[in-house]
Amino acid sequence: MAGPVSLPALAQTAEKPDVTLGVGGKALLYYLPLTVAEKKGYFKEQGLNVTINDFGGGAKSLQALVGGSVDVVTGAYEHTIRMQAKGQDIRAAIELGRFPAITIAVRKDLADKVKTAADFKGLKIGVTAPGSSTALTAQYAMVKAGLKATDAAIIGIGAGASAVAAIKQKQVDVISHLDPVTSKLEADGDIVVLIDTRTEAGTKALFGGSNPAAVLYLKNDFAEKNPVTTQKLVNAFMKALKWLETAKPEEVADLVPQEYLLGDRPLYLRAVKSSQEAYSRTGIASADGMKSMYDSLKLLDPELTSSNVDLSKTFIETFAKKAQSGS
């Protein structure tokens, strides 16, 4: 346990107490640390008033950050690499997820024909939103299996009940998605999971290493102009990660808004249990994990193949280190 926060840190007032935060699919367990920080009052405790804007997928929250309509984003780490490659100084300040926790599954009625990503050619793949990490993971699996990233249609199906309906109504053949959507479809017998990055073993099987997943990211100049605000945001997320480390699935289900349970509490409990391994323990992405992510993006995205991104510029460690020590 970290000791009590030292008085100077508490005495410091945030430069920008009113913060707008973008997220792509808040109900997903991928973003659970955000909901924990919000519902447990950790932002308020830090003297922050955080307004959360929920967009359909990660690509949209990134656009909002670049366009200036949000200050910070909880989203996939890979966006920091992409933006650095484009000369935009966007960095992560704390790691929330250490494994992507994305599963790729096929509709049960197609499971005898579709056994690996090599069989995805010509199919419709449902993702949270095109350009988001669920889409990229599906495309990466295809490229790794010898197909082109364009060999299947990528279709945005949103993050909650709409994603469940897309499989049940056969609008898509394959789904690259996250819990609780995956667990719901698994429990109902609608899908067969082919690739599972909720665990370390599954993540290594696809990516060859751990892969930083959800992070809090922001423009570097926001962190430089608002160091106290940024520190307070990171402190709140760190507290959420610490709470999640020992929380029982029942406590999580009691905390989140009822609609997150997709009308099935026992199923949500199972989903929480299967996702708990994926949350970051330290708040700091490992160098190996960042490299593994960059290598997979280079393979997938022609724009990044010959890029030369300094990975140390994709993650500011100082805030998470300070939050850990409680100083």
Coordinates of C-alpha atoms in Angstrom, one line a residue:
M1 CA 0.0 0.0 0.0
A2 CA 1.2 3.5 -0.8
G3 CA 1.5 5.8 2.2
P4 CA -0.7 8.8 2.7
V5 CA -0.3 11.4 0.0
S6 CA 2.1 14.1 1.2
L7 CA 0.6 17.5 2.0
P8 CA 2.3 19.5 -0.7
A9 CA 0.8 17.3 -3.4
L10 CA -2.7 17.8 -1.9
A11 CA -2.1 21.5 -1.4
Q12 CA -1.3 22.0 -5.1
T13 CA -4.3 23.1 -7.0
A14 CA -4.9 21.7 -10.5
E15 CA -4.2 24.3 -13.2
K16 CA -7.3 23.0 -15.0
P17 CA -9.8 21.5 -12.5
D18 CA -12.4 21.0 -15.3
V19 CA -11.2 18.3 -17.6
T20 CA -13.0 16.7 -20.6
L21 CA -12.1 13.1 -21.3
G22 CA -12.9 11.1 -24.4
V23 CA -13.5 7.3 -24.5
G24 CA -14.6 4.9 -27.2
G25 CA -17.1 2.5 -25.6
K26 CA -17.1 3.2 -21.9
A27 CA -19.2 0.2 -21.0
L28 CA -16.5 -2.2 -22.2
L29 CA -14.3 -3.8 -19.6
Y30 CA -11.3 -2.5 -21.5
Y31 CA -12.2 0.9 -19.9
L32 CA -13.2 -0.4 -16.5
P33 CA -10.5 1.6 -14.6
L34 CA -12.2 4.8 -15.9
T35 CA -15.6 3.9 -14.6
V36 CA -14.0 2.8 -11.2
A37 CA -12.2 6.2 -10.9
E38 CA -15.4 8.0 -11.8
K39 CA -17.9 6.0 -9.6
K40 CA -15.5 5.7 -6.6
G41 CA -15.1 9.5 -6.6
Y42 CA -11.3 9.3 -7.2
F43 CA -11.4 12.2 -9.6
K44 CA -13.4 14.4 -7.2
E45 CA -11.0 13.4 -4.4
Q46 CA -8.2 14.9 -6.4
G47 CA -10.1 18.1 -6.9
L48 CA -11.0 17.4 -10.5
N49 CA -14.3 17.7 -12.3
V50 CA -14.0 15.2 -15.2
T51 CA -16.7 15.3 -17.9
I52 CA -16.6 12.0 -19.9
N53 CA -17.6 12.0 -23.6
D54 CA -18.3 8.5 -24.9
F55 CA -17.6 8.0 -28.6
G56 CA -18.5 5.0 -30.7
G57 CA -14.9 3.8 -30.9
G58 CA -11.3 4.7 -30.2
A59 CA -10.6 6.3 -33.5
K60 CA -13.3 8.9 -32.8
S61 CA -12.0 9.8 -29.4
L62 CA -8.5 10.3 -30.9
Q63 CA -10.1 12.7 -33.5
A64 CA -11.7 14.7 -30.7
L65 CA -8.3 15.0 -28.9
V66 CA -6.6 16.2 -32.1
G67 CA -9.5 18.6 -32.8
G68 CA -9.3 20.0 -29.3
S69 CA -12.9 19.1 -28.1
V70 CA -11.5 16.9 -25.3
D71 CA -8.4 17.4 -23.1
V72 CA -7.4 13.7 -22.6
V73 CA -8.5 10.3 -23.8
T74 CA -8.6 6.8 -22.4
G75 CA -7.9 4.8 -25.5
A76 CA -5.5 2.3 -27.0
Y77 CA -1.8 2.8 -26.6
E78 CA -1.1 2.2 -30.3
H79 CA -2.6 5.7 -31.1
T80 CA 0.4 7.3 -29.5
I81 CA 2.7 5.5 -31.9
R82 CA 0.6 6.4 -34.9
M83 CA 0.5 10.1 -33.9
Q84 CA 4.2 10.3 -33.2
A85 CA 4.9 8.8 -36.6
K86 CA 2.8 11.7 -38.0
G87 CA 4.8 14.2 -36.0
Q88 CA 2.1 14.9 -33.5
D89 CA 3.4 14.7 -29.9
I90 CA 0.7 12.6 -28.2
R91 CA 1.9 10.5 -25.3
A92 CA 0.4 8.0 -22.7
A93 CA 0.7 9.0 -19.1
I94 CA -0.5 5.7 -17.4
E95 CA -1.1 2.2 -18.6
L96 CA -4.5 0.8 -17.7
G97 CA -4.5 -2.5 -19.5
R98 CA -1.4 -4.6 -20.1
F99 CA -3.1 -7.1 -22.5
P100 CA -5.5 -6.0 -25.2
A101 CA -8.3 -8.2 -23.9
I102 CA -9.7 -8.4 -27.5
T103 CA -11.2 -11.7 -28.7
I104 CA -11.8 -12.7 -32.3
A105 CA -14.6 -15.1 -32.7
V106 CA -16.6 -16.6 -35.5
R107 CA -20.4 -17.1 -35.6
K108 CA -21.1 -20.7 -34.5
D109 CA -22.9 -21.7 -37.7
L110 CA -19.7 -20.9 -39.6
A111 CA -17.3 -22.5 -37.2
D112 CA -16.8 -25.7 -39.2
K113 CA -15.6 -23.6 -42.2
V114 CA -13.8 -20.8 -40.4
K115 CA -11.1 -22.2 -38.1
T116 CA -8.3 -19.6 -38.2
A117 CA -7.7 -16.0 -39.4
A118 CA -6.5 -17.4 -42.7
D119 CA -10.2 -18.3 -43.4
F120 CA -11.5 -14.7 -43.0
K121 CA -11.2 -13.8 -46.7
G122 CA -14.4 -12.3 -48.0
L123 CA -16.1 -12.3 -44.6
K124 CA -17.7 -9.4 -42.7
I125 CA -15.8 -8.7 -39.5
G126 CA -17.7 -6.7 -36.8
V127 CA -15.6 -4.2 -34.7
T128 CA -16.3 -1.4 -32.3
A129 CA -15.4 1.2 -35.0
P130 CA -13.1 1.0 -38.1
G131 CA -9.6 2.2 -37.3
S132 CA -10.0 1.3 -33.6
S133 CA -7.9 -1.4 -31.9
T134 CA -10.6 -4.1 -32.4
A135 CA -10.3 -3.5 -36.1
L136 CA -6.5 -3.4 -36.1
T137 CA -6.2 -6.6 -34.1
A138 CA -8.5 -8.4 -36.6
Q139 CA -6.4 -7.1 -39.5
Y140 CA -3.2 -8.0 -37.8
A141 CA -4.4 -11.5 -37.3
M142 CA -5.2 -11.7 -41.0
V143 CA -1.9 -10.3 -42.2
K144 CA -0.1 -12.7 -39.8
A145 CA -2.0 -15.6 -41.4
G146 CA -0.9 -14.6 -44.9
L147 CA -3.9 -12.5 -46.0
K148 CA -4.1 -8.8 -46.8
A149 CA -5.6 -6.4 -44.3
T150 CA -8.3 -5.6 -46.9
D151 CA -9.3 -9.2 -47.6
A152 CA -12.3 -8.9 -45.3
A153 CA -14.9 -6.1 -44.8
I154 CA -14.5 -4.3 -41.5
I155 CA -17.8 -3.1 -40.1
G156 CA -18.4 -0.9 -37.1
I157 CA -21.1 -2.4 -34.8
G158 CA -20.6 -0.3 -31.7
A159 CA -19.8 -1.3 -28.2
G160 CA -22.8 -2.8 -26.3
A161 CA -26.1 -4.3 -27.2
S162 CA -25.7 -3.3 -30.8
A163 CA -22.6 -5.5 -31.1
V164 CA -24.4 -8.5 -29.6
A165 CA -27.3 -8.0 -32.0
A166 CA -25.0 -7.8 -35.1
I167 CA -23.9 -11.4 -34.5
K168 CA -27.3 -12.7 -33.5
Q169 CA -28.9 -11.1 -36.6
K170 CA -26.1 -12.4 -38.8
Q171 CA -25.1 -8.9 -40.0
V172 CA -21.4 -10.0 -39.5
D173 CA -19.6 -13.3 -39.7
V174 CA -16.7 -12.7 -37.4
I175 CA -16.5 -10.4 -34.4
S176 CA -13.3 -8.7 -33.0
H177 CA -14.5 -7.3 -29.7
L178 CA -14.2 -7.1 -25.9
D179 CA -15.9 -8.1 -22.8
P180 CA -18.7 -8.1 -21.8
V181 CA -19.8 -8.5 -25.4
T182 CA -17.6 -11.5 -26.0
S183 CA -18.7 -13.3 -22.8
K184 CA -22.4 -12.6 -23.6
L185 CA -22.1 -14.1 -27.0
E186 CA -20.1 -17.1 -25.7
A187 CA -22.6 -17.8 -22.9
D188 CA -25.5 -17.7 -25.4
G189 CA -23.7 -20.1 -27.7
D190 CA -23.5 -17.7 -30.6
I191 CA -19.8 -17.7 -31.3
V192 CA -16.6 -19.8 -31.1
V193 CA -13.6 -17.9 -30.0
L194 CA -10.5 -18.3 -32.2
I195 CA -8.1 -15.7 -30.7
D196 CA -8.1 -14.5 -27.1
T197 CA -5.9 -11.7 -25.8
R198 CA -7.5 -11.5 -22.4
T199 CA -4.6 -13.5 -21.0
E200 CA -0.9 -13.3 -21.2
A201 CA -0.6 -16.6 -23.1
G202 CA -3.2 -15.6 -25.7
T203 CA -1.6 -12.2 -26.2
K204 CA 1.9 -13.7 -26.7
A205 CA 0.4 -16.2 -29.2
L206 CA -0.8 -13.4 -31.4
F207 CA 1.7 -10.6 -30.8
G208 CA 4.8 -12.5 -29.6
G209 CA 4.9 -10.3 -26.4
S210 CA 2.7 -8.4 -24.0
N211 CA 0.9 -5.4 -25.6
P212 CA 0.0 -2.3 -23.8
A213 CA -3.8 -1.8 -24.3
A214 CA -5.8 1.0 -22.7
V215 CA -3.9 4.0 -21.5
L216 CA -4.6 7.6 -20.6
Y217 CA -3.1 9.7 -23.4
L218 CA -2.9 13.4 -24.1
K219 CA -1.0 16.0 -26.1
N220 CA 2.4 16.4 -24.5
D221 CA 1.9 20.2 -24.3
F222 CA -1.2 19.6 -22.2
A223 CA 1.0 17.6 -19.7
E224 CA 3.7 20.3 -19.8
K225 CA 1.2 23.2 -19.2
N226 CA -0.9 21.3 -16.7
P227 CA 1.5 19.0 -14.7
V228 CA -0.6 19.1 -11.5
T229 CA -3.8 18.3 -13.4
T230 CA -2.1 15.5 -15.2
Q231 CA -0.6 14.1 -12.0
K232 CA -4.0 14.2 -10.3
L233 CA -5.7 12.4 -13.3
V234 CA -2.9 9.7 -13.1
N235 CA -3.3 9.5 -9.3
A236 CA -7.0 8.7 -9.7
F237 CA -6.4 6.1 -12.3
M238 CA -3.7 4.5 -10.2
K239 CA -6.1 4.3 -7.3
A240 CA -8.6 2.6 -9.6
L241 CA -6.0 0.0 -10.7
K242 CA -5.1 -0.7 -7.1
W243 CA -8.8 -1.2 -6.2
L244 CA -9.3 -3.5 -9.2
E245 CA -6.4 -5.7 -8.2
T246 CA -8.2 -7.0 -5.2
A247 CA -11.9 -6.2 -6.1
K248 CA -14.3 -9.1 -6.2
P249 CA -16.3 -9.4 -9.5
E250 CA -19.5 -8.7 -7.4
E251 CA -18.1 -5.4 -6.1
V252 CA -17.4 -4.4 -9.7
A253 CA -20.9 -5.3 -10.8
D254 CA -22.4 -3.3 -7.9
L255 CA -20.3 -0.3 -8.9
V256 CA -20.9 0.1 -12.6
P257 CA -24.1 1.4 -14.2
Q258 CA -26.8 -1.3 -14.5
E259 CA -26.8 -1.2 -18.4
Y260 CA -23.2 -2.3 -18.4
L261 CA -24.4 -5.8 -17.3
L262 CA -26.3 -6.3 -20.6
G263 CA -29.2 -7.6 -18.6
D264 CA -27.2 -10.6 -17.3
R265 CA -25.4 -10.1 -14.0
P266 CA -23.9 -13.7 -13.7
L267 CA -22.4 -13.3 -17.2
Y268 CA -20.9 -9.9 -16.3
L269 CA -19.3 -11.5 -13.2
R270 CA -17.7 -14.1 -15.5
A271 CA -16.5 -11.4 -17.9
V272 CA -14.9 -9.4 -15.0
K273 CA -13.2 -12.5 -13.8
S274 CA -11.8 -13.4 -17.2
S275 CA -10.6 -9.8 -17.7
Q276 CA -8.9 -9.2 -14.3
E277 CA -5.6 -10.5 -15.5
A278 CA -5.5 -7.9 -18.2
Y279 CA -5.4 -4.7 -16.1
S280 CA -2.1 -3.1 -15.5
R281 CA -0.4 -3.7 -12.1
T282 CA 2.1 -0.8 -12.2
G283 CA 0.6 1.8 -14.5
I284 CA 3.8 1.7 -16.6
A285 CA 4.0 0.0 -20.0
S286 CA 7.0 -2.3 -20.4
A287 CA 9.6 -1.5 -23.1
D288 CA 9.1 -5.0 -24.5
G289 CA 5.3 -4.4 -24.7
M290 CA 5.7 -1.1 -26.5
K291 CA 8.2 -2.6 -29.0
S292 CA 5.8 -5.6 -29.6
M293 CA 3.0 -3.1 -30.4
Y294 CA 5.2 -1.0 -32.7
D295 CA 6.4 -4.2 -34.6
S296 CA 2.8 -5.3 -35.1
L297 CA 1.8 -1.8 -36.4
K298 CA 4.8 -1.8 -38.8
L299 CA 3.6 -5.1 -40.3
L300 CA 0.1 -3.9 -40.7
D301 CA 0.3 -0.3 -41.7
P302 CA 2.3 0.7 -44.9
E303 CA 2.5 4.3 -43.5
L304 CA 4.4 2.9 -40.5
T305 CA 6.6 0.3 -42.2
S306 CA 9.5 2.7 -42.7
S307 CA 8.7 5.0 -39.8
N308 CA 11.2 5.6 -37.0
V309 CA 9.3 6.4 -33.8
D310 CA 11.2 7.0 -30.6
L311 CA 9.1 4.8 -28.3
S312 CA 10.3 6.7 -25.2
K313 CA 8.3 9.6 -26.6
T314 CA 5.1 7.6 -26.6
F315 CA 4.9 7.3 -22.8
I316 CA 5.6 9.7 -19.9
E317 CA 6.6 7.5 -17.0
T318 CA 7.1 10.2 -14.4
F319 CA 3.4 10.7 -13.5
A320 CA 2.8 6.9 -12.9
K321 CA 6.0 6.6 -10.8
K322 CA 4.9 9.5 -8.6
A323 CA 1.4 8.1 -8.3
Q324 CA 2.8 4.8 -7.2
S325 CA 5.0 6.3 -4.5
G326 CA 2.2 8.6 -3.3
S327 CA 4.5 11.6 -3.4

